[in-house]
């Protein structure tokens, strides 16, 4: 039978509640709120669009129908059986919640809603709200997740104790596989390589000085930093990361105090899940834009306002609440991040984005008064330990900053003509040692990052353009940043010889796939 006709027959055979159940089971695959799914056909199209379901890969359909116990339909449509080696696409956690919902009667559900009366909004506890919808809202409020079922277990114990055996069985199975990072422990060294991965191969960081001469290319203007890279380890081709620095004392006692060396490795991405993107509000997008510096050595960052405008448009389109802080001193930047990390509202959101646009030195950015703050200091207030409501949620940092050598003051060379400037950054000491972080750097060591007076920076502009182009295709963020790498690497400065290569580094455990916005993509042109 033609596979499309098969899908149509399945859709016609399912009732409305069964379609909602399938959408709930596919929450993690869709990366968005399952309540937006309008029909079985709509669900199948979304799954096919993300390459989870096709005539060549029909096993997800079989798995879904098995979970909702429509085995006869599987036989009638001659769908392939699941073998012992078939990889399950539906997580045990999602199956558990569905299984529990099937054991909760209408009367039980009323008792569940009563016990949640002071924890969920009243409109989410109305009579027409199903058990699965209650579970979904509990997830949105960060009351339950795959590593924390305490509240659900307490409620089930009061309402229908026999169902707790299912939870106990789930916990026992979870104990047989590596657990997700405990938010009360900022980093586990059980296997550091699981949590930190570098996309770009790190490069030789031998002493390099980049001076772009005056009056080249018919008077084109370039402004560059002199990069003295002495003091860095120049013998290794891998980036050395101190992952012990943010560990609690008890973890340090268990782990070696030596730095861990991580190298890019090939991993099997088949088993990767997707971070949930199901909340009504996607998250906060903070933009710190330092343009006007009060010390003479740090010039105005011409072109940065266009970067800010594009970031605002794109992340608003993606469903974020954008907040902009301009011309911040060191302490103001730290204060903004600490205040951001203290907000309870993150429990109702899916992730966090922070964009830092400034001058800088190695591993740090400048406040407008000329004092520096380390990038890891800016990231620390929102890690899973300091901000539990962001635990196990992606925290995405994009850094565009002029970075010089810690031993040398930046030197700016300027002439009349085409305004191209440099913004370079090195990744040393900036890699997050907590899980669920992504740090998008403007460039790898020894490379210049360019900023144009009118058009903004190559990195930020490419990031915005590729988000607009690739999010509607269902692409994940790491793939988008790989495309940013490819695009920026093709550019040259006004001499035609200088290149730039961005470097994302991350400790993500799942794929970040933004839901496709219903609104048209924003225009990024002036």
Coordinates of C-alpha atoms in Angstrom, one line a residue:
X1 CA 0.0 0.0 0.0
X2 CA 1.2 3.5 -0.8
X3 CA 2.6 5.0 2.4
X4 CA 0.7 8.3 2.1
X5 CA -2.5 6.3 1.7
X6 CA -1.5 4.2 4.7
X7 CA -1.1 7.4 6.8
X8 CA -4.5 8.7 5.6
X9 CA -6.1 5.4 6.7
X10 CA -4.5 5.6 10.1
X11 CA -5.7 9.2 10.5
X12 CA -9.2 8.2 9.6
X13 CA -9.2 5.3 12.1
X14 CA -8.1 7.3 15.1
X15 CA -10.4 9.3 17.3
X16 CA -9.6 12.8 18.5
X17 CA -8.2 11.6 21.9
X18 CA -5.9 9.2 20.2
X19 CA -4.5 11.8 17.9
X20 CA -3.9 14.0 20.9
X21 CA -2.1 11.1 22.6
X22 CA 0.1 10.6 19.6
X23 CA 0.9 14.3 19.5
X24 CA 1.8 14.2 23.2
X25 CA 4.1 11.2 22.7
X26 CA 5.8 13.1 19.9
X27 CA 6.4 16.2 22.0
X28 CA 10.2 15.8 22.2
X29 CA 10.4 15.0 18.5
X30 CA 8.4 18.0 17.4
X31 CA 10.2 20.3 19.8
X32 CA 7.0 22.3 20.3
X33 CA 3.7 22.3 22.1
X34 CA 1.7 19.3 20.9
X35 CA -1.6 21.2 21.3
X36 CA -0.9 23.0 18.1
X37 CA -1.3 19.7 16.1
X38 CA -4.7 20.0 14.4
X39 CA -5.1 16.5 13.0
X40 CA -3.4 13.1 12.4
X41 CA -2.4 14.3 8.9
X42 CA -0.9 17.5 10.4
X43 CA 1.1 15.4 12.9
X44 CA 2.3 13.0 10.2
X45 CA 3.4 16.0 8.0
X46 CA 5.3 17.6 10.8
X47 CA 7.1 14.3 11.6
X48 CA 7.9 13.7 7.9
X49 CA 9.2 17.3 7.6
X50 CA 11.7 16.6 10.4
X51 CA 12.6 13.3 8.8
X52 CA 11.2 11.1 11.5
X53 CA 8.6 9.4 9.4
X54 CA 8.7 8.2 5.8
X55 CA 8.1 5.2 3.6
X56 CA 11.7 4.2 4.2
X57 CA 11.4 4.8 7.9
X58 CA 7.9 3.8 9.0
X59 CA 8.9 2.3 12.4
X60 CA 7.8 5.4 14.3
X61 CA 4.2 4.9 13.2
X62 CA 4.3 1.2 14.3
X63 CA 5.8 2.3 17.7
X64 CA 3.1 4.9 18.2
X65 CA 0.2 2.6 17.4
X66 CA 1.7 -0.1 19.7
X67 CA 1.9 2.4 22.6
X68 CA -1.8 3.4 22.2
X69 CA -2.6 -0.3 21.8
X70 CA -3.9 -0.2 18.2
X71 CA -2.2 -3.5 17.2
X72 CA -5.1 -4.6 15.0
X73 CA -4.6 -1.5 12.9
X74 CA -0.9 -2.4 12.5
X75 CA -1.8 -5.8 11.2
X76 CA -4.5 -4.6 8.9
X77 CA -2.2 -2.0 7.3
X78 CA 0.7 -4.5 7.2
X79 CA 3.0 -2.1 8.9
X80 CA 6.5 -3.5 9.7
X81 CA 7.0 -5.0 13.1
X82 CA 9.6 -3.6 15.5
X83 CA 12.6 -5.8 16.0
X84 CA 14.8 -6.0 19.0
X85 CA 17.4 -3.8 17.3
X86 CA 14.9 -1.1 16.2
X87 CA 15.7 2.2 18.0
X88 CA 12.8 3.6 19.9
X89 CA 12.1 7.3 19.1
X90 CA 9.7 7.8 22.0
X91 CA 11.4 8.3 25.3
X92 CA 10.5 6.0 28.3
X93 CA 9.5 9.2 30.2
X94 CA 7.0 10.1 27.6
X95 CA 5.6 6.6 27.5
X96 CA 5.4 6.6 31.3
X97 CA 3.2 9.8 31.3
X98 CA 0.9 8.3 28.7
X99 CA 0.7 5.0 30.6
X100 CA -0.2 6.9 33.8
X101 CA -2.9 8.9 32.0
X102 CA -4.5 5.7 30.8
X103 CA -4.8 4.5 34.4
X104 CA -6.4 7.7 35.7
X105 CA -10.2 7.8 35.6
X106 CA -12.4 10.9 35.3
X107 CA -12.9 10.8 39.1
X108 CA -9.1 10.4 39.7
X109 CA -8.4 13.4 37.4
X110 CA -10.7 15.6 39.5
X111 CA -8.7 14.7 42.6
X112 CA -5.4 15.3 40.7
X113 CA -6.6 18.8 39.7
X114 CA -7.7 19.5 43.3
X115 CA -4.2 18.7 44.6
X116 CA -2.7 21.0 41.9
X117 CA -5.0 23.8 42.6
X118 CA -2.3 26.0 44.2
X119 CA 0.4 25.1 41.7
X120 CA -1.3 25.4 38.2
X121 CA -3.3 28.3 36.7
X122 CA -7.1 27.7 37.3
X123 CA -7.8 27.8 33.5
X124 CA -5.4 24.8 33.2
X125 CA -7.6 22.9 35.7
X126 CA -11.0 23.3 34.0
X127 CA -13.2 20.3 33.4
X128 CA -12.3 20.0 29.7
X129 CA -8.5 19.7 30.4
X130 CA -7.3 16.1 30.0
X131 CA -4.8 14.2 32.0
X132 CA -2.1 14.6 29.3
X133 CA -2.8 18.3 29.2
X134 CA -2.3 18.5 32.9
X135 CA 1.0 16.7 32.7
X136 CA 2.1 19.0 29.9
X137 CA 1.3 22.1 32.0
X138 CA 3.2 20.6 34.9
X139 CA 6.2 20.3 32.5
X140 CA 5.8 23.9 31.4
X141 CA 5.9 25.0 35.1
X142 CA 8.9 22.8 35.7
X143 CA 7.0 20.7 38.3
X144 CA 7.9 17.4 36.6
X145 CA 10.7 16.2 34.2
X146 CA 12.3 13.0 33.4
X147 CA 14.7 13.3 36.4
X148 CA 12.3 14.7 38.9
X149 CA 8.9 12.9 39.4
X150 CA 8.6 13.6 43.1
X151 CA 5.5 15.8 42.9
X152 CA 3.8 13.4 40.5
X153 CA 4.6 10.5 42.7
X154 CA 3.1 12.2 45.7
X155 CA -0.1 13.0 43.8
X156 CA -0.4 9.5 42.4
X157 CA 0.2 8.0 45.8
X158 CA -2.8 10.0 47.1
X159 CA -5.1 9.4 44.2
X160 CA -4.3 6.0 42.7
X161 CA -1.5 4.3 44.7
X162 CA -1.4 1.2 42.4
X163 CA 0.0 3.4 39.6
X164 CA 3.1 4.3 41.6
X165 CA 4.5 0.9 40.6
X166 CA 4.8 2.2 37.1
X167 CA 6.9 5.2 38.3
X168 CA 9.1 2.9 40.4
X169 CA 9.6 0.7 37.4
X170 CA 10.6 3.7 35.3
X171 CA 13.1 4.9 38.0
X172 CA 14.6 1.4 38.2
X173 CA 15.2 1.4 34.4
X174 CA 16.6 4.9 34.6
X175 CA 19.1 3.7 37.1
X176 CA 20.6 1.4 34.5
X177 CA 21.6 4.2 32.1
X178 CA 23.5 7.5 32.7
X179 CA 21.3 10.0 34.4
X180 CA 20.9 13.5 33.2
X181 CA 23.0 16.1 35.1
X182 CA 21.6 16.8 38.5
X183 CA 20.9 20.5 38.7
X184 CA 22.1 20.5 42.3
X185 CA 25.6 19.5 41.1
X186 CA 26.9 21.9 38.6
X187 CA 29.1 19.5 36.7
X188 CA 29.8 15.8 36.9
X189 CA 33.1 14.4 35.8
X190 CA 31.7 10.9 35.5
X191 CA 32.4 11.3 31.8
X192 CA 33.3 14.9 30.9
X193 CA 33.4 14.2 27.2
X194 CA 29.6 13.6 27.2
X195 CA 28.9 17.2 28.2
X196 CA 31.5 19.2 26.2
X197 CA 32.0 19.0 22.5
X198 CA 33.9 21.4 20.2
X199 CA 32.6 21.9 16.7
X200 CA 35.7 23.4 15.2
X201 CA 39.2 21.9 15.3
X202 CA 41.3 24.2 17.4
X203 CA 44.2 25.8 15.6
X204 CA 47.9 26.5 16.3
X205 CA 48.0 29.5 18.5
X206 CA 51.6 30.5 18.0
X207 CA 52.5 34.2 18.5
X208 CA 50.7 36.1 15.8
X209 CA 50.4 39.9 15.2
X210 CA 47.7 41.1 12.9
X211 CA 48.2 44.7 11.7
X212 CA 46.2 45.9 8.8
X213 CA 48.0 48.8 7.0
X214 CA 46.7 52.2 6.4
X215 CA 45.4 53.2 3.0
X216 CA 45.2 49.9 1.2
X217 CA 42.8 48.9 -1.6
X218 CA 42.3 52.5 -2.7
X219 CA 41.8 53.9 0.7
X220 CA 39.7 51.1 2.3
X221 CA 39.5 51.4 6.0
X222 CA 40.3 48.5 8.4
X223 CA 40.8 48.5 12.1
X224 CA 42.5 45.5 13.7
X225 CA 43.9 44.4 17.0
X226 CA 47.5 43.3 17.5
X227 CA 47.2 39.8 18.9
X228 CA 50.1 38.6 21.0
X229 CA 49.3 35.0 21.9
X230 CA 52.2 34.2 24.1
X231 CA 51.3 32.4 27.2
X232 CA 49.0 30.0 25.5
X233 CA 49.9 26.3 25.0
X234 CA 51.1 26.2 21.4
X235 CA 52.1 22.6 21.2
X236 CA 48.7 20.9 21.3
X237 CA 45.9 20.9 18.7
X238 CA 43.2 20.4 21.2
X239 CA 41.6 23.0 23.5
X240 CA 42.4 22.7 27.2
X241 CA 39.4 23.3 29.4
X242 CA 39.4 23.6 33.1
X243 CA 36.1 21.8 33.9
X244 CA 36.9 21.5 37.6
X245 CA 36.8 25.2 38.4
X246 CA 33.0 25.3 38.9
X247 CA 32.6 21.9 40.6
X248 CA 31.4 21.7 44.2
X249 CA 34.1 20.7 46.7
X250 CA 33.0 17.1 47.0
X251 CA 33.2 16.6 43.3
X252 CA 36.8 18.0 43.2
X253 CA 37.8 15.4 45.8
X254 CA 36.7 12.7 43.4
X255 CA 38.3 14.0 40.3
X256 CA 41.7 14.8 39.2
X257 CA 42.8 18.4 39.6
X258 CA 44.5 18.3 36.2
X259 CA 42.9 20.1 33.3
X260 CA 41.0 17.8 31.0
X261 CA 41.8 17.8 27.2
X262 CA 38.9 17.4 24.9
X263 CA 39.1 16.8 21.2
X264 CA 36.3 16.8 18.6
X265 CA 35.0 13.2 18.3
X266 CA 32.6 11.4 16.1
X267 CA 29.5 10.5 18.0
X268 CA 26.4 8.5 17.1
X269 CA 23.7 11.2 16.8
X270 CA 20.9 8.7 16.1
X271 CA 20.0 8.6 19.7
X272 CA 19.9 12.3 20.3
X273 CA 16.7 13.7 21.7
X274 CA 15.4 17.3 21.3
X275 CA 15.0 19.9 24.0
X276 CA 11.3 20.5 24.6
X277 CA 10.1 23.8 23.0
X278 CA 6.5 23.6 24.1
X279 CA 6.0 26.6 26.4
X280 CA 3.8 29.5 25.4
X281 CA 6.8 31.8 25.9
X282 CA 10.1 30.6 24.3
X283 CA 12.3 32.4 26.7
X284 CA 14.3 35.6 27.4
X285 CA 16.7 36.9 24.9
X286 CA 19.1 39.4 26.6
X287 CA 21.2 41.6 24.3
X288 CA 24.1 43.5 26.0
X289 CA 25.3 46.1 23.4
X290 CA 28.3 48.1 24.3
X291 CA 28.8 50.8 21.7
X292 CA 30.2 54.0 23.4
X293 CA 33.3 53.4 25.6
X294 CA 34.5 56.1 28.0
X295 CA 38.2 55.4 27.6
X296 CA 40.2 56.5 24.6
X297 CA 41.8 53.2 23.9
X298 CA 38.4 51.6 23.2
X299 CA 36.7 53.3 20.2
X300 CA 33.0 53.3 19.4
X301 CA 31.9 50.0 17.9
X302 CA 30.4 51.3 14.7
X303 CA 27.9 48.9 13.1
X304 CA 26.9 47.3 16.3
X305 CA 23.5 49.0 16.3
X306 CA 22.6 47.1 13.1
X307 CA 23.6 43.8 14.8
X308 CA 21.3 44.7 17.7
X309 CA 18.4 45.5 15.4
X310 CA 18.8 42.2 13.5
X311 CA 19.1 40.2 16.7
X312 CA 16.0 41.9 18.1
X313 CA 14.0 41.1 15.0
X314 CA 15.0 37.5 14.7
X315 CA 14.6 36.4 18.3
X316 CA 11.3 38.2 18.6
X317 CA 10.2 36.3 15.5
X318 CA 11.3 33.1 17.2
X319 CA 9.1 33.8 20.2
X320 CA 11.6 35.3 22.7
X321 CA 11.0 38.3 24.9
X322 CA 13.9 40.5 23.9
X323 CA 15.6 42.7 26.5
X324 CA 18.3 45.2 25.5
X325 CA 20.9 46.7 27.8
X326 CA 23.2 49.3 26.2
X327 CA 26.6 50.6 27.3
X328 CA 27.0 48.6 30.4
X329 CA 30.0 48.8 32.8
X330 CA 31.5 45.6 34.2
X331 CA 29.4 45.5 37.3
X332 CA 26.2 46.4 35.4
X333 CA 26.8 43.4 33.1
X334 CA 27.3 41.1 36.1
X335 CA 24.2 42.6 37.8
X336 CA 22.0 42.1 34.8
X337 CA 23.0 38.4 34.5
X338 CA 22.5 37.8 38.2
X339 CA 19.1 39.4 38.1
X340 CA 18.2 37.4 35.1
X341 CA 19.3 34.2 36.8
X342 CA 17.1 35.0 39.9
X343 CA 13.8 35.2 38.0
X344 CA 11.3 32.4 38.6
X345 CA 9.7 33.0 35.2
X346 CA 12.2 30.7 33.6
X347 CA 10.2 27.7 34.9
X348 CA 7.5 28.7 32.3
X349 CA 10.0 29.0 29.5
X350 CA 12.0 26.7 27.3
X351 CA 15.5 28.2 27.1
X352 CA 17.6 31.4 27.5
X353 CA 19.6 33.4 24.9
X354 CA 22.2 36.0 25.8
X355 CA 24.1 38.0 23.1
X356 CA 27.1 40.0 24.2
X357 CA 28.4 42.7 21.8
X358 CA 31.5 44.5 23.0
X359 CA 35.3 44.9 22.9
X360 CA 37.3 42.4 24.9
X361 CA 40.5 40.6 25.8
X362 CA 41.2 36.9 25.9
X363 CA 38.3 35.1 27.6
X364 CA 36.6 38.3 28.7
X365 CA 34.7 41.3 27.5
X366 CA 35.0 45.0 28.3
X367 CA 32.6 47.2 30.2
X368 CA 32.3 50.7 28.8
X369 CA 34.5 52.0 31.6
X370 CA 37.4 49.8 30.5
X371 CA 37.1 47.0 33.1
X372 CA 36.7 43.4 32.0
X373 CA 34.4 40.6 33.1
X374 CA 35.2 37.0 32.2
X375 CA 32.7 35.3 30.0
X376 CA 32.4 32.4 32.4
X377 CA 31.4 34.9 35.1
X378 CA 28.5 36.0 32.9
X379 CA 27.4 32.4 32.3
X380 CA 27.6 31.3 35.9
X381 CA 24.5 33.0 37.3
X382 CA 22.3 31.1 34.9
X383 CA 23.8 27.6 35.3
X384 CA 21.7 24.8 36.6
X385 CA 23.1 25.2 40.2
X386 CA 22.5 29.0 40.5
X387 CA 19.2 29.0 38.5
X388 CA 17.3 25.7 39.0
X389 CA 14.5 26.8 36.8
X390 CA 16.9 26.7 33.9
X391 CA 18.3 23.3 34.8
X392 CA 18.2 20.9 31.8
X393 CA 17.2 23.7 29.5
X394 CA 19.5 25.1 26.8
X395 CA 21.3 28.3 27.6
X396 CA 22.6 29.9 24.4
X397 CA 25.4 32.6 24.5
X398 CA 26.6 34.4 21.4
X399 CA 29.7 36.5 21.9
X400 CA 30.8 39.2 19.5
X401 CA 33.8 41.0 20.9
X402 CA 37.2 42.5 20.0
X403 CA 39.7 40.3 21.8
X404 CA 43.3 41.2 22.3
X405 CA 46.2 39.6 24.2
X406 CA 46.1 39.8 28.0
X407 CA 49.7 41.2 27.8
X408 CA 49.2 43.9 25.1
X409 CA 46.8 46.8 24.8
X410 CA 44.7 46.7 21.6
X411 CA 46.2 48.8 18.8
X412 CA 43.7 50.4 16.3
X413 CA 44.8 51.4 12.8
X414 CA 42.4 53.5 10.9
X415 CA 42.4 55.4 7.6
X416 CA 39.8 57.1 5.5
X417 CA 37.7 54.9 3.3
X418 CA 35.5 51.8 3.5
X419 CA 34.8 51.1 7.2
X420 CA 35.7 47.6 8.2
X421 CA 36.8 46.9 11.8
X422 CA 37.9 43.8 13.6
X423 CA 36.3 41.9 16.5
X424 CA 38.4 38.8 17.4
X425 CA 37.8 36.4 20.3
X426 CA 39.6 33.3 21.6
X427 CA 37.8 30.4 23.3
X428 CA 40.3 29.7 26.0
X429 CA 38.7 29.7 29.5
X430 CA 35.3 30.5 28.0
X431 CA 33.9 27.0 27.5
X432 CA 31.0 26.3 29.8
X433 CA 31.7 23.6 32.4
X434 CA 28.0 23.1 33.1
X435 CA 25.6 21.1 31.0
X436 CA 23.1 22.5 28.5
X437 CA 25.2 25.5 27.4
X438 CA 26.1 26.7 23.9
X439 CA 28.7 29.3 23.4
X440 CA 28.9 30.8 19.9
X441 CA 32.2 32.6 19.4
X442 CA 32.9 35.1 16.7
X443 CA 36.2 33.4 15.7
X444 CA 38.8 30.7 16.5
X445 CA 42.2 31.8 17.9
X446 CA 44.5 33.6 15.5
X447 CA 41.7 34.8 13.3
X448 CA 40.1 38.2 13.0
X449 CA 36.4 38.9 13.3
X450 CA 35.2 41.8 11.1
X451 CA 32.7 44.5 11.8
X452 CA 31.4 46.9 9.1
X453 CA 30.2 50.4 10.0
X454 CA 26.9 50.0 8.1
X455 CA 26.3 46.3 7.9
X456 CA 27.4 45.0 11.3
X457 CA 29.6 42.0 12.1
X458 CA 30.0 39.1 9.7
X459 CA 29.3 36.6 12.6
X460 CA 26.1 38.2 13.9
X461 CA 24.7 39.0 10.5
X462 CA 25.4 35.4 9.3
X463 CA 23.8 34.0 12.5
X464 CA 20.6 36.1 11.9
X465 CA 20.4 35.3 8.2
X466 CA 20.8 31.6 8.7
X467 CA 18.3 31.4 11.6
X468 CA 15.8 33.1 9.3
X469 CA 16.5 30.7 6.5
X470 CA 17.0 27.4 8.3
X471 CA 14.6 27.4 11.3
X472 CA 11.6 27.1 8.9
X473 CA 13.3 24.0 7.5
X474 CA 13.4 22.4 10.9
X475 CA 17.2 22.6 11.2
X476 CA 18.8 22.2 14.6
X477 CA 20.9 25.0 16.1
X478 CA 24.3 23.2 15.7
X479 CA 23.6 22.6 12.0
X480 CA 22.7 26.3 11.7
X481 CA 26.0 27.3 13.4
X482 CA 27.9 24.9 11.1
X483 CA 26.3 26.8 8.1
X484 CA 27.4 30.1 9.8
X485 CA 30.9 28.7 9.9
X486 CA 30.7 27.9 6.2
X487 CA 29.4 31.3 5.2
X488 CA 31.7 33.4 7.3
X489 CA 34.8 31.4 6.2
X490 CA 34.1 32.3 2.6
X491 CA 34.3 36.0 3.4
X492 CA 37.5 38.1 3.2
X493 CA 38.4 41.5 4.6
X494 CA 39.0 44.6 2.5
X495 CA 42.5 43.5 1.6
X496 CA 41.2 40.2 0.2
X497 CA 43.5 38.1 2.3
X498 CA 42.3 38.0 5.9
X499 CA 39.8 35.3 6.9
X500 CA 37.4 34.6 9.7
X501 CA 36.2 31.3 11.2
X502 CA 33.6 31.3 14.0
X503 CA 33.8 28.6 16.7
X504 CA 30.8 27.2 18.6
X505 CA 31.5 25.2 21.7
X506 CA 28.8 23.5 23.6
X507 CA 27.8 21.1 26.4
X508 CA 24.3 20.4 25.0
X509 CA 22.9 17.0 25.6
X510 CA 20.1 17.2 23.0
X511 CA 19.3 19.0 19.8
X512 CA 18.0 22.6 19.9
X513 CA 15.2 22.9 17.3
X514 CA 13.2 26.1 17.4
X515 CA 9.5 25.8 16.6
X516 CA 8.7 27.2 13.2
X517 CA 7.1 30.6 13.7
X518 CA 3.7 31.3 12.2
X519 CA 4.7 34.9 11.3
X520 CA 6.7 35.7 8.2
X521 CA 10.4 35.9 8.6
X522 CA 11.7 39.4 9.3
X523 CA 13.6 41.5 6.8
X524 CA 17.2 42.1 7.9
X525 CA 18.1 44.7 5.3
X526 CA 18.5 48.4 6.2

